[in-house]
mmCIF file of C-alpha atoms in Angstrom:
data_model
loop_
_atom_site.group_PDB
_atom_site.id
_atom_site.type_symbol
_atom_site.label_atom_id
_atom_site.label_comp_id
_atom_site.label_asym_id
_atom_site.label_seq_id
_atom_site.Cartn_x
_atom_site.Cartn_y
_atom_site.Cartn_z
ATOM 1 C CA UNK A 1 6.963 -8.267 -9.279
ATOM 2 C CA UNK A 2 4.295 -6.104 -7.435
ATOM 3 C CA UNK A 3 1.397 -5.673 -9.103
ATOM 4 C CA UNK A 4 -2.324 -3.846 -8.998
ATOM 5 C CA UNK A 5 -4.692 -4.837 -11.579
ATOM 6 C CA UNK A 6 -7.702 -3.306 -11.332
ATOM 7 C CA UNK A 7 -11.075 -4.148 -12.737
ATOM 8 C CA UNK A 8 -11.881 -1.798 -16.174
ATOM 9 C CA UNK A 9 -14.106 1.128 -16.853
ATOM 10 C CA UNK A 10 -17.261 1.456 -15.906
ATOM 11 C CA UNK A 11 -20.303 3.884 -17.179
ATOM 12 C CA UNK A 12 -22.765 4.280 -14.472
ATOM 13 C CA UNK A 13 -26.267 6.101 -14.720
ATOM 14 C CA UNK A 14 -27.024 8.723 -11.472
ATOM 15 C CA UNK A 15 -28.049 7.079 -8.602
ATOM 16 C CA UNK A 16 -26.497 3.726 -9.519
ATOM 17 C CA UNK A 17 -23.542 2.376 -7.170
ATOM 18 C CA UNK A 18 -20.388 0.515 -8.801
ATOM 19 C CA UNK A 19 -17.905 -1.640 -7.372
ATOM 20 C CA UNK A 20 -14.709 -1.906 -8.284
ATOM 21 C CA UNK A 21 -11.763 -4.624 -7.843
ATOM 22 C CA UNK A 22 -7.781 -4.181 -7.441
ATOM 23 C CA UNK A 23 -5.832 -7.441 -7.629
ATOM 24 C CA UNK A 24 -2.962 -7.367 -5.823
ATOM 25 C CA UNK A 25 0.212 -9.982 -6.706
ATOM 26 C CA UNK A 26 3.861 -10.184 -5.849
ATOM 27 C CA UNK A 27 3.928 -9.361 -2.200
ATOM 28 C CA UNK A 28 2.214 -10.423 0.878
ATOM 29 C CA UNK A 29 -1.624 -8.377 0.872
ATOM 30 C CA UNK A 30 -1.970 -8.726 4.201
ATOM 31 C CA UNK A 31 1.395 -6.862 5.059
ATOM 32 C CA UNK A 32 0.129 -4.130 3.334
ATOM 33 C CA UNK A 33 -3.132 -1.494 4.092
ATOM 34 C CA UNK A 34 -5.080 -0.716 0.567
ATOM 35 C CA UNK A 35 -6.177 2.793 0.119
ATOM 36 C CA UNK A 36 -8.413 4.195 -2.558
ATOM 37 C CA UNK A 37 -7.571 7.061 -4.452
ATOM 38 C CA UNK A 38 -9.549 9.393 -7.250
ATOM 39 C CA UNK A 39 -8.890 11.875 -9.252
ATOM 40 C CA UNK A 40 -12.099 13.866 -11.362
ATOM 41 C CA UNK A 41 -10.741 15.207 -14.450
ATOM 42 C CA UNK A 42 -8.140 18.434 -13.982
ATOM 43 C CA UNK A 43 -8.780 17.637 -10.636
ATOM 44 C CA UNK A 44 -6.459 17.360 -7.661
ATOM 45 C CA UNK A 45 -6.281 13.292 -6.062
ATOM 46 C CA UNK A 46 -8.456 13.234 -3.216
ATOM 47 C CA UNK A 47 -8.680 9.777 -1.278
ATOM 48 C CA UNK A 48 -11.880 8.313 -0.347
ATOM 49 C CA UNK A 49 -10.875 5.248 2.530
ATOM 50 C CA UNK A 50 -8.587 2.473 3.071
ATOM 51 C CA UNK A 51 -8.552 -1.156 4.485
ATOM 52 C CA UNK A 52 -6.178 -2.669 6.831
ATOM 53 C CA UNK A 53 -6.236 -6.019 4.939
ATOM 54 C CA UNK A 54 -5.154 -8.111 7.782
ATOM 55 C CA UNK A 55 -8.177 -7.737 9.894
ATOM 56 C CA UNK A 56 -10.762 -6.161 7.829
ATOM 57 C CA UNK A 57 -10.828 -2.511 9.469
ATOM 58 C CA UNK A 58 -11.693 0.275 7.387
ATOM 59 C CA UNK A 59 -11.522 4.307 7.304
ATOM 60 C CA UNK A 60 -13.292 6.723 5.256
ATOM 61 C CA UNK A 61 -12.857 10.184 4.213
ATOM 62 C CA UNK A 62 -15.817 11.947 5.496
ATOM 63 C CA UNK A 63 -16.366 13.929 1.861
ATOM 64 C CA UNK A 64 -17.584 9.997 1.088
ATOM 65 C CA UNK A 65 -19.424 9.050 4.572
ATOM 66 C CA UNK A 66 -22.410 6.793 3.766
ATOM 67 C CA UNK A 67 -21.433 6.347 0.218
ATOM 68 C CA UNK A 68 -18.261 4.104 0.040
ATOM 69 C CA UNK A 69 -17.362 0.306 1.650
ATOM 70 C CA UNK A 70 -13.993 -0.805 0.931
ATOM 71 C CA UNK A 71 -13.844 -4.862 1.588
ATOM 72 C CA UNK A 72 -11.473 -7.188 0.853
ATOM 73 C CA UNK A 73 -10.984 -10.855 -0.279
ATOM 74 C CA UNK A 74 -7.740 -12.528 1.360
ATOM 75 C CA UNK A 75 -8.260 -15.525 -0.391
ATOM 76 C CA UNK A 76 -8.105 -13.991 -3.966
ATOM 77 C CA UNK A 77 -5.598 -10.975 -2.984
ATOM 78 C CA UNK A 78 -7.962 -8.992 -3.849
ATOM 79 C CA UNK A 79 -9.310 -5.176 -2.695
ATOM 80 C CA UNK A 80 -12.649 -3.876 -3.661
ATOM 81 C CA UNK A 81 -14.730 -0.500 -3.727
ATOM 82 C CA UNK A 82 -17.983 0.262 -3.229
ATOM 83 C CA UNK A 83 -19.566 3.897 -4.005
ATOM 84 C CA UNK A 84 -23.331 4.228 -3.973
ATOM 85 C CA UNK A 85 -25.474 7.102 -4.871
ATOM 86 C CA UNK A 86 -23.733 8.023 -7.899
ATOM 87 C CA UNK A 87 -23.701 11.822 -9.165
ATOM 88 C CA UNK A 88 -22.065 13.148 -12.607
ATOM 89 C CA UNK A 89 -19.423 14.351 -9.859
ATOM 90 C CA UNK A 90 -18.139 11.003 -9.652
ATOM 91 C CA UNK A 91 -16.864 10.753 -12.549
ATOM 92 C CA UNK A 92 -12.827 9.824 -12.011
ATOM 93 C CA UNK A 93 -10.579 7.694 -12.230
ATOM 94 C CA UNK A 94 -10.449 5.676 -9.248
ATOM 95 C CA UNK A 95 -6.907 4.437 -8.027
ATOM 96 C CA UNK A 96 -6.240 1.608 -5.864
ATOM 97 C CA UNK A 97 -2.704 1.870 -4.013
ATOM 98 C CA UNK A 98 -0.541 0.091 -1.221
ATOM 99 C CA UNK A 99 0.926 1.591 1.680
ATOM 100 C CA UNK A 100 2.928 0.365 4.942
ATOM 101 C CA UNK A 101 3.856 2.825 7.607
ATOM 102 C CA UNK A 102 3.574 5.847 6.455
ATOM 103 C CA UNK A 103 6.046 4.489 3.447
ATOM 104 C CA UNK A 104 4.058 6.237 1.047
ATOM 105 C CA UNK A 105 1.774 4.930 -1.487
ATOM 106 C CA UNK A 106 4.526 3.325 -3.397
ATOM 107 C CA UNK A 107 3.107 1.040 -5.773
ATOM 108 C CA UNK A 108 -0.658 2.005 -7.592
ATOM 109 C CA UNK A 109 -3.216 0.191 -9.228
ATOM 110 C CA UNK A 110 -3.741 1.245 -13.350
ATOM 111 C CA UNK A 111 -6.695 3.304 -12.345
ATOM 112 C CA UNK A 112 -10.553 2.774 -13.576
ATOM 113 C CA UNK A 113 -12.393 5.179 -15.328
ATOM 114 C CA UNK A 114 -16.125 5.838 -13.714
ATOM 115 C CA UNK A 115 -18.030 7.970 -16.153
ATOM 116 C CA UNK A 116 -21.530 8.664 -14.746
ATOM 117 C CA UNK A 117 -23.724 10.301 -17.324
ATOM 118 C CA UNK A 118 -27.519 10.074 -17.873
ATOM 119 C CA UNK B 1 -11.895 20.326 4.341
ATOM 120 C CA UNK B 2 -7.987 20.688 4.516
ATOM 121 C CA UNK B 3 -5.952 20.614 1.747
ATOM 122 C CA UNK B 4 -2.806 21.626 0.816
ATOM 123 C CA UNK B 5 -1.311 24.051 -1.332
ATOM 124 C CA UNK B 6 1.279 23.683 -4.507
ATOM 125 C CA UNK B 7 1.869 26.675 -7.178
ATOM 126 C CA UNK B 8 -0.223 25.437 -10.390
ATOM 127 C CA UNK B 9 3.593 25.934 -12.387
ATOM 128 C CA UNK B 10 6.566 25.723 -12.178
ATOM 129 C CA UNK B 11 9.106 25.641 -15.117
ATOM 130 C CA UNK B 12 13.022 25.289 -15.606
ATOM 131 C CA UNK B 13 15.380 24.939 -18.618
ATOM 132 C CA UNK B 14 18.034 21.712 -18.635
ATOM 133 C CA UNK B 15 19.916 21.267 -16.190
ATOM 134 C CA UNK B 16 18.800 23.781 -13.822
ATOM 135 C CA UNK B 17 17.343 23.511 -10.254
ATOM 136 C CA UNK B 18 13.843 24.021 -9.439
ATOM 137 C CA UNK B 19 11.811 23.751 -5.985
ATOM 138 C CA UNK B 20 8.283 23.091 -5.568
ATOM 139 C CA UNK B 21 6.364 24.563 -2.509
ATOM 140 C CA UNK B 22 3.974 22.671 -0.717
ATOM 141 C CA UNK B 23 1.748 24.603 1.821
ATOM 142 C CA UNK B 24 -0.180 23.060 4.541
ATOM 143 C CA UNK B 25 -0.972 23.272 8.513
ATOM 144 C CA UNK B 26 -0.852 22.367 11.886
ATOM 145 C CA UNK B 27 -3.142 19.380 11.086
ATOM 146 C CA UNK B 28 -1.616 18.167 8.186
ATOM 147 C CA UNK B 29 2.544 19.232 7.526
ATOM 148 C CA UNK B 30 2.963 20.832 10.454
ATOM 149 C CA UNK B 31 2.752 17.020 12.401
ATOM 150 C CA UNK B 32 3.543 14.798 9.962
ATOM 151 C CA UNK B 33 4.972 13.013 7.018
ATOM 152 C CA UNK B 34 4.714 14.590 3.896
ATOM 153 C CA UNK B 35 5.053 12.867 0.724
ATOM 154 C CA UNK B 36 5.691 13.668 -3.687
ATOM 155 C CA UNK B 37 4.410 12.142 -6.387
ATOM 156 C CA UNK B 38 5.255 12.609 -9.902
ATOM 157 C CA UNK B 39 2.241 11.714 -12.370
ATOM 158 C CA UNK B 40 2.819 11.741 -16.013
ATOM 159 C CA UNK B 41 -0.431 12.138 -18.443
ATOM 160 C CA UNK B 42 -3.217 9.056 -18.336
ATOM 161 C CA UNK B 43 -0.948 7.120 -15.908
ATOM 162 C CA UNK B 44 -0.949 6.355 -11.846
ATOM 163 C CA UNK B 45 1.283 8.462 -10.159
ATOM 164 C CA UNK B 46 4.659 7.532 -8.909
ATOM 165 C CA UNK B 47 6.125 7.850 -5.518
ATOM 166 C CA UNK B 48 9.173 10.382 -5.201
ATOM 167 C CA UNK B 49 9.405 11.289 -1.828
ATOM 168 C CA UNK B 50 8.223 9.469 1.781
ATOM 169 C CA UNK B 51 8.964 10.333 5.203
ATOM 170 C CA UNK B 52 9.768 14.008 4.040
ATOM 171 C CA UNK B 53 12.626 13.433 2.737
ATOM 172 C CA UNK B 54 13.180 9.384 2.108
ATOM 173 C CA UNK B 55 13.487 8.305 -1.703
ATOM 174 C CA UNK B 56 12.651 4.550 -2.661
ATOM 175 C CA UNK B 57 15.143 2.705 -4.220
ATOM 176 C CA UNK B 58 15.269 3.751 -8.046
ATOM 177 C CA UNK B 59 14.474 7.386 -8.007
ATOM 178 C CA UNK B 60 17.486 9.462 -8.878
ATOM 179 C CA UNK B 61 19.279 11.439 -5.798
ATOM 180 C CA UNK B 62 18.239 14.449 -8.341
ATOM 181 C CA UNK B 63 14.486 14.551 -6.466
ATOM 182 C CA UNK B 64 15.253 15.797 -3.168
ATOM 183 C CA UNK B 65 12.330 16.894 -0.324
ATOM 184 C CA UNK B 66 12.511 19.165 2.485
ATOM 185 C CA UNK B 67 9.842 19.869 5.331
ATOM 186 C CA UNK B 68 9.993 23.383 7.772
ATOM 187 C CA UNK B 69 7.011 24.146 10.015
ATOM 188 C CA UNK B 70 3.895 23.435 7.925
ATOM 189 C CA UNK B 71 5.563 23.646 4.471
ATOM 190 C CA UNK B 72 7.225 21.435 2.086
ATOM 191 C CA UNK B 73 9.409 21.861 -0.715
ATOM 192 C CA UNK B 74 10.792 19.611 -3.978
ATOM 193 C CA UNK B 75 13.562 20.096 -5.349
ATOM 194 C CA UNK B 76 15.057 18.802 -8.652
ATOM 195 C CA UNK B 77 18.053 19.602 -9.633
ATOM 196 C CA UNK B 78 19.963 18.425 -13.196
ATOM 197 C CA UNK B 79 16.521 19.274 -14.181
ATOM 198 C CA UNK B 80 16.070 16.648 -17.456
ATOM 199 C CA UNK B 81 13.244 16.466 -20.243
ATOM 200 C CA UNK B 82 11.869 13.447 -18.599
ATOM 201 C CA UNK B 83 11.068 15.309 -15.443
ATOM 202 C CA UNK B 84 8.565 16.803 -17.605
ATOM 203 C CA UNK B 85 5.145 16.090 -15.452
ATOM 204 C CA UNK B 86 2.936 16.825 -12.630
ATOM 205 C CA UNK B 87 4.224 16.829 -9.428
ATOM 206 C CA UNK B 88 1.622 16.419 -6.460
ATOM 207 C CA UNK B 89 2.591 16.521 -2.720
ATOM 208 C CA UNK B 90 0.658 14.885 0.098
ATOM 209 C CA UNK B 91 0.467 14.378 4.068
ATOM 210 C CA UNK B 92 -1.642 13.076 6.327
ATOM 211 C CA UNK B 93 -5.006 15.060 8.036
ATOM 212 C CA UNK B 94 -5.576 14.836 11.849
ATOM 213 C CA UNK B 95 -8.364 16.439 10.457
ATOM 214 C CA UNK B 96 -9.301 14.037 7.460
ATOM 215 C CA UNK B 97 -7.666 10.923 9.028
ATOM 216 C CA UNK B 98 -6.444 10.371 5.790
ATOM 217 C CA UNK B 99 -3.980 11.928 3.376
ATOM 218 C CA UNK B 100 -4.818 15.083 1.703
ATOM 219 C CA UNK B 101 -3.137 16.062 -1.340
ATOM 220 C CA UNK B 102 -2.147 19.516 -2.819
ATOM 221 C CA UNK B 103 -3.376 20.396 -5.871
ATOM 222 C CA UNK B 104 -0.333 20.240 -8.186
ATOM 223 C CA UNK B 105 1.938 21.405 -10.184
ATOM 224 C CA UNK B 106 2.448 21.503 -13.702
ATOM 225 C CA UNK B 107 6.709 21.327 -14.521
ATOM 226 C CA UNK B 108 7.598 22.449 -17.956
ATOM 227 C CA UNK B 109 11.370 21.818 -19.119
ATOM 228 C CA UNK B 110 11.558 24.810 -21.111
#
């Protein structure tokens, strides 16, 4: 079955960066682009990039220009995220999630907790 | 930065029929796909609605979406306990070149 299995939570200080993983299983990864989804808590989702998995090409949400590399692994089927400069505001949980043309992001990873606290 | 926008609540007793509204623009509704999710408390959210109207296979013909101009709606209709959650929609930014997402709503099954 489809799976996303992402790495756990993380507790950053400010400034640090983190990098997070999403495992992906049960489907072809390179049929499929890889976005990256948070949500700060109460807060509306707001996506940060994605990465067409087949050749390595990425897109990122200007609100996170500078700050965020998504790369990925085809060998281990696996997704990561990058985001540098780290500010309390980054505290989320950060979602990893599949989509293929424009079907939606129809299966998503567990979601990581960053807390970033001093 | 564009975003779109959901009323915070919406609530409906059993069985009933409720919408959702979904407000966006010419950069965001008004030219493409829009798309629901349903999100229960401390889990992902689920996919309801692609293409604008599309369900994937194992979500009840109950969830039904709707797109006019640069507005959405959801509607549920048999409206159950379970349906109980946050419902969040989202389309794609010319703007962004990404998806932006409204900022929710709360469903209460009264």
């Amino acid at each position: 079955q489809v799976q996303l299995v992402q790495s756990g939570a993380e507790v950053k200080k400010p400034g640090d960066s983190v990098r997070l993983s999403c495992k992906a299983s049960g489907f072809t990864f390179t049929d499929y682009a890889m976005h990256w989804v948070r949500q700060a808590p109460g807060q509306r989702l707001e996506w940060m990039g994605w990465i067409n998995t087949g050749n390595g090409n990425t897109k990122y949400s200007q609100n996170f220009q500078g700050r965020v590399t998504i790369t990925r692994d085809t060998s281990a089927n696996t997704a990561y995220m990058e985001l540098s400069s780290l500010t309390s505001e980054d505290t989320a949980v950060y979602y990893c999630a599949r989509e293929m043309s424009f079907t939606g992001f129809d299966y998503w990873g567990q979601g990581a907790l960053v807390t970033v606290s001093s | 930065q564009s975003v779109l926008t959901q009323p915070p609540s919406a609530s409906g007793t059993p069985g009933q029929r409720v919408t959702i509204s979904c407000s966006g623009s010419s950069s965001n509704i008004g030219t493409t796909y829009v798309y629901w999710y349903q999100q229960f408390p401390g889990t992902a959210p689920k996919l309801l609605i692609y293409r604008n109207y599309e369900r994937p296979s194992g979500v009840p013909d109950r969830f039904s979406g709707s797109k006019s101009g640069t507005s959405a709606s959801l509607a549920i209709s048999g409206l159950r306990s379970e349906d109980e959650a946050e419902y969040y929609c989202a389309a794609w930014d010319d703007s962004l070149g990404g998806p932006v997402f409204g900022g929710g709503t709360k469903l209460t099954v009264l």
